[in-house]
Short mmCIF file of C-alpha atoms in Angstrom, two decimals:
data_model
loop_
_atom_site.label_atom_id
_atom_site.label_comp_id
_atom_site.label_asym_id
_atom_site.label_seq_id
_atom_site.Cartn_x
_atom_site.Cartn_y
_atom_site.Cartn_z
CA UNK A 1 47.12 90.62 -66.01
CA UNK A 2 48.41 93.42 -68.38
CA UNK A 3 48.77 96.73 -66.46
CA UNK A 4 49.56 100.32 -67.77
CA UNK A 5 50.62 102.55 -64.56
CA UNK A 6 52.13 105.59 -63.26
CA UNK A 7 54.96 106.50 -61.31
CA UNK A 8 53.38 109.59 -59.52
CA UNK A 9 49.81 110.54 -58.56
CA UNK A 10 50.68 114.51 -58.26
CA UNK A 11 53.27 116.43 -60.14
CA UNK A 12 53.42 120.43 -59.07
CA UNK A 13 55.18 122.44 -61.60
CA UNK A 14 55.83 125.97 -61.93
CA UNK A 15 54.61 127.88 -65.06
CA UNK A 16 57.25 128.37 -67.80
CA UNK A 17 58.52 125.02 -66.26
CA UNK A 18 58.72 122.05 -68.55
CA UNK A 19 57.34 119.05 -67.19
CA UNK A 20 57.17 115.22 -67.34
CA UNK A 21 55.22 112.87 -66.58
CA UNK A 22 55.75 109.22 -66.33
CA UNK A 23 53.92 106.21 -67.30
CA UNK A 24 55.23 102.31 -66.76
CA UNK A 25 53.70 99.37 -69.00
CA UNK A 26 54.06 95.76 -68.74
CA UNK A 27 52.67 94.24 -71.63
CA UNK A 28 56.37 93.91 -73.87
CA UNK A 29 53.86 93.12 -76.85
CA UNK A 30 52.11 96.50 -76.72
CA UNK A 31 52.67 98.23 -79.78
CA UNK A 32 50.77 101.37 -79.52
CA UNK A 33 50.41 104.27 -76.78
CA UNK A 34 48.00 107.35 -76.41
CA UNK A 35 48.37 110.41 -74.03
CA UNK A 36 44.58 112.04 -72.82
CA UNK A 37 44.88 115.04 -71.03
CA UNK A 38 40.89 115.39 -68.85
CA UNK A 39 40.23 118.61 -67.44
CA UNK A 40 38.00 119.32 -64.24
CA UNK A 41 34.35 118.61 -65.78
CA UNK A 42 35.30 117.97 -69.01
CA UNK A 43 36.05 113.77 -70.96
CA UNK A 44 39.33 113.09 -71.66
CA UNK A 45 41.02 114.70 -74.44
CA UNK A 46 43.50 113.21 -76.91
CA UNK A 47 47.56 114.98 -76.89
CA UNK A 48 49.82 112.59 -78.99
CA UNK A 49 50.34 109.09 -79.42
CA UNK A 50 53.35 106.68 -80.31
CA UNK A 51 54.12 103.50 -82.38
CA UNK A 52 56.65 101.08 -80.71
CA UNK A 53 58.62 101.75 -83.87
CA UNK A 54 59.28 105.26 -82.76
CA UNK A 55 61.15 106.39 -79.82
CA UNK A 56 59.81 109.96 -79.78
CA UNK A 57 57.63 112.10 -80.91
CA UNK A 58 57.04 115.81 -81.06
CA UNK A 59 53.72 117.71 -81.22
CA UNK A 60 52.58 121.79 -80.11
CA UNK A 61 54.61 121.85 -76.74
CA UNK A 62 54.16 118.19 -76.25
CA UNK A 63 56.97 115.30 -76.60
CA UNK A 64 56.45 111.46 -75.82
CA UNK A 65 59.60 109.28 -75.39
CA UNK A 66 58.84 105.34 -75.62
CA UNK A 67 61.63 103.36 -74.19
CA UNK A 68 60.83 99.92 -74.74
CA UNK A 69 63.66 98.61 -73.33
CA UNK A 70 62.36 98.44 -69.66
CA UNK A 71 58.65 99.63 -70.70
CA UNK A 72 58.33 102.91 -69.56
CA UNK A 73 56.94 106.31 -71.57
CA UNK A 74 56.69 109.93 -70.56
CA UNK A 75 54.94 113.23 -71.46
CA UNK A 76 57.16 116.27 -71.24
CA UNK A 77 54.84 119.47 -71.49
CA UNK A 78 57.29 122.56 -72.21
CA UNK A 79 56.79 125.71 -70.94
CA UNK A 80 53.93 124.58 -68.37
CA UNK A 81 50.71 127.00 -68.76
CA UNK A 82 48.12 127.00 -66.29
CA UNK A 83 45.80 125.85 -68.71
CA UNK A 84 47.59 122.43 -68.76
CA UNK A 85 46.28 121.31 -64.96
CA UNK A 86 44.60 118.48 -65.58
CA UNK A 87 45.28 114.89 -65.34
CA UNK A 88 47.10 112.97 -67.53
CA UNK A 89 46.61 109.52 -68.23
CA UNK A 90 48.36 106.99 -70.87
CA UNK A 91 46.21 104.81 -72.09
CA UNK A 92 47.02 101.49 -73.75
CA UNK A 93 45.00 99.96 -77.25
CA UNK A 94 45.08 95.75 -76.86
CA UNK A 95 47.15 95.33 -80.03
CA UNK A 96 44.36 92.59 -81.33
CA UNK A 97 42.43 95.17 -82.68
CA UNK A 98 42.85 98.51 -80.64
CA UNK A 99 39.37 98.81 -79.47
CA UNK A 100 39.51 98.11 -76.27
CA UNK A 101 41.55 100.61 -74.82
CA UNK A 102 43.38 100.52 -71.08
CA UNK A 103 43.92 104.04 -68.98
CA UNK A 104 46.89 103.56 -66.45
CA UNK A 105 46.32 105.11 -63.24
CA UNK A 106 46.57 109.29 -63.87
CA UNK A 107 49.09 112.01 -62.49
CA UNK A 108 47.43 115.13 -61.63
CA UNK A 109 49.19 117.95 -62.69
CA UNK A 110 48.85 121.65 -61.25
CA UNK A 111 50.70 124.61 -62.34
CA UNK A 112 51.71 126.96 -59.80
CA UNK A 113 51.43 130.62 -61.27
CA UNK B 1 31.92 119.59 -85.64
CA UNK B 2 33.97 117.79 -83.79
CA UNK B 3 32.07 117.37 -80.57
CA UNK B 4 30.44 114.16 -78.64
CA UNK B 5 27.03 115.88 -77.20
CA UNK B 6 25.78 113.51 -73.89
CA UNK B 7 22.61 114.19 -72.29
CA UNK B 8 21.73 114.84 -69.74
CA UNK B 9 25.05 116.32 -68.02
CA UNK B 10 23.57 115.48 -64.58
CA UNK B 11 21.22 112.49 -63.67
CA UNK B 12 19.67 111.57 -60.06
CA UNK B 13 18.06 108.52 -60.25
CA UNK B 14 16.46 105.64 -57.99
CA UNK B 15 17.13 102.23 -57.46
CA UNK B 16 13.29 101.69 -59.04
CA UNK B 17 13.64 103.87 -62.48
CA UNK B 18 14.56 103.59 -65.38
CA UNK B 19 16.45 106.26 -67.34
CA UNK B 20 18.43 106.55 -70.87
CA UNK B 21 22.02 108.36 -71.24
CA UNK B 22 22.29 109.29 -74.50
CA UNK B 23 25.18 110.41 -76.96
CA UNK B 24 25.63 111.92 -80.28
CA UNK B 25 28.39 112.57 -82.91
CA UNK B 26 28.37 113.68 -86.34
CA UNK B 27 31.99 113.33 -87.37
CA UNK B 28 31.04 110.41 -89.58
CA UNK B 29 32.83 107.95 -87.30
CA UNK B 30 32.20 104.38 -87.14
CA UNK B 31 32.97 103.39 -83.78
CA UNK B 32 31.09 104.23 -80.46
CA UNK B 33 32.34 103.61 -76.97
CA UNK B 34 30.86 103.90 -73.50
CA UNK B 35 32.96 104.55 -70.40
CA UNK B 36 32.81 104.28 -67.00
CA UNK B 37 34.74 106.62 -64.53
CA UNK B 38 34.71 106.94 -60.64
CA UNK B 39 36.07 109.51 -58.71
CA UNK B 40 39.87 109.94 -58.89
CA UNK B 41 39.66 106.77 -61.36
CA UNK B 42 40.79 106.30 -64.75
CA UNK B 43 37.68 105.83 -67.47
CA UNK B 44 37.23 101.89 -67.52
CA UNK B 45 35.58 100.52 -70.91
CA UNK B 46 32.45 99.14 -70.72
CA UNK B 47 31.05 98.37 -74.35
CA UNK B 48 32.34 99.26 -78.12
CA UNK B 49 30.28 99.02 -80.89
CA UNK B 50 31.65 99.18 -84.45
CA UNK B 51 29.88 99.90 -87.52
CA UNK B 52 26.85 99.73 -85.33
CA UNK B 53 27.15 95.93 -84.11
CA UNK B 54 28.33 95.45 -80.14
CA UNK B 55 31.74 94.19 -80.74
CA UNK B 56 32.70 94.37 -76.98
CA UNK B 57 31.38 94.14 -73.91
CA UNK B 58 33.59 94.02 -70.47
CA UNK B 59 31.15 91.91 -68.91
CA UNK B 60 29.15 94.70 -67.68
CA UNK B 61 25.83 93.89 -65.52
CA UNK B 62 22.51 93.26 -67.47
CA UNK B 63 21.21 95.80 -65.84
CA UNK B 64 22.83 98.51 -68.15
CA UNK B 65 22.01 97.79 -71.68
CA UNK B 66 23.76 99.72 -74.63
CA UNK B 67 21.50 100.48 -77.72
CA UNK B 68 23.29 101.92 -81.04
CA UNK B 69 20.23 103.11 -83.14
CA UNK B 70 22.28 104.98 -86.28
CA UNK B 71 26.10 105.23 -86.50
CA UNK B 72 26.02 108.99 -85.16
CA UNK B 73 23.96 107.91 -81.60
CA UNK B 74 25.05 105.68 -78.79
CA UNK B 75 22.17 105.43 -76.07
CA UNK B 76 23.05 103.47 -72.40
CA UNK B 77 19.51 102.37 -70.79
CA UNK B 78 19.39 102.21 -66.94
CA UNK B 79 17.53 100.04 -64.70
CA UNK B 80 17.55 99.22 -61.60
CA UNK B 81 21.06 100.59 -61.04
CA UNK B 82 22.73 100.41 -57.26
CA UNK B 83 24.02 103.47 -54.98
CA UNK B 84 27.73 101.92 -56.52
CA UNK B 85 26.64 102.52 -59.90
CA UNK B 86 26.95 106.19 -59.40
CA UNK B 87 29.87 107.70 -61.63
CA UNK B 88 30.76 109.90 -64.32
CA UNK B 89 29.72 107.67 -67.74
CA UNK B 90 31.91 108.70 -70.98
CA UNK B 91 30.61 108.37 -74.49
CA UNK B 92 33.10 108.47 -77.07
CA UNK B 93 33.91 107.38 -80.90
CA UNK B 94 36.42 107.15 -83.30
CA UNK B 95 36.73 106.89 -86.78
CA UNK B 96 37.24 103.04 -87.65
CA UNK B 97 36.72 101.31 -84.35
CA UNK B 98 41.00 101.26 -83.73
CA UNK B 99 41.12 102.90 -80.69
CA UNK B 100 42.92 105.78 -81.96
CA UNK B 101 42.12 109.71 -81.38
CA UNK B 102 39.15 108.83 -79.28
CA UNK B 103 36.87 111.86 -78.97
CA UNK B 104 34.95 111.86 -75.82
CA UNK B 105 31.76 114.05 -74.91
CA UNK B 106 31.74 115.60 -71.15
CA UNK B 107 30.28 113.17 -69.42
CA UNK B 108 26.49 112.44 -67.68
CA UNK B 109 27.17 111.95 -63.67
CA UNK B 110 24.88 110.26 -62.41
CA UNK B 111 23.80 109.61 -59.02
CA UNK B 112 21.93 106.63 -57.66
CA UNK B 113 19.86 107.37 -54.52
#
């Protein structure tokens, strides 16, 4: 079946570093990509999302990069705060009708002050 | 507003009872979703409505059975749920049933003893 995964579970970053996180799809027809960002306790919480017409975007400290070519997206976070720990997930809308939305597998990230 | 209010936050339960997770939004949207979410997990879909009609449902046991009163509250009723039911469930909506900017409450974990 369709899949929407992540390279790596746990990504430590220092504060004021950027960082980036990675997120491998497999469904070449998917047409449409969300970032969540979920906090300890809290639902998930929408960052950005991306067309496959667009190769990047750029929102408050956040940029996604879709490279369709061999499937793959990533979050790059600049200037890492310690109120970004959290987990990220991308998540993947089913391009009949968007509603039913898949979340890849998460990457944990933790800012070391 | 733009909050999702779920109660209750916390919810102990036996295999016997019967209990109601509810959820509320008054962002005018149109679209209501209910999530799963286990431990270390990504959230997994478990039923959409739109415009108040159930327009999904990931083949999710009988024994959880999603009611949509109005368009602004989503209620889950419980009954005679199993120790492997226990998880964090996710209420969230959107604005036209797409998929798109999700906003998700906090969550009711809920334990099944």
């Amino acid at each position: 079946g369709e899949s929407v995964g992540l390279h790596l579970p746990t990504l430590s970053v220092q504060e004021g570093d950027n960082s980036i996180i990675n997120c491998a799809y497999s469904n070449s027809a998917s047409d449409y990509f969300i970032w969540y960002k979920q906090e300890s306790g809290k639902g998930p919480q929408f960052i950005i999302d991306i067309r496959s017409n667009m190769d990047k975007r750029q929102g408050q400290r956040v940029t996604v990069l879709l490279n369709k070519t061999v499937k793959h997206l990533s979050l790059q976070i600049a200037a890492t705060q310690p109120g970004d720990s959290a987990v990220y997930f991308c998540a993947e809308p089913d391009s009949g009708g968007y509603q039913k939305v898949t979340f890849g597998t998460g990457t944990k990230l933790q800012v070391i002050p | 507003d733009t909050e999702v209010t779920q109660t209750p936050k916390h919810l102990v339960m036996g295999m016997t009872n019967k209990k109601s997770l509810k959820c509320e939004q008054h962002m005018g949207h149109r679209a209501m979703y209910w999530y799963k979410q286990k431990a270390k997990k990504p959230p997994e879909l478990m039923f959409v409505y739109s415009y108040e009609k159930l327009s999904i449902n990931e083949s999710v046991p009988s024994r959880f059975s999603p009611e949509c009163p109005n368009s602004s509250l989503l209620n889950l009723h419980l009954h005679a749920l199993q120790p492997e039911d226990s998880a964090l469930y996710l209420c969230a909506s959107s604005q036209d049933g797409q998929g798109t900017e999700a906003f998700f409450g906090q969550g009711t974990r809920l334990t099944v003893v």
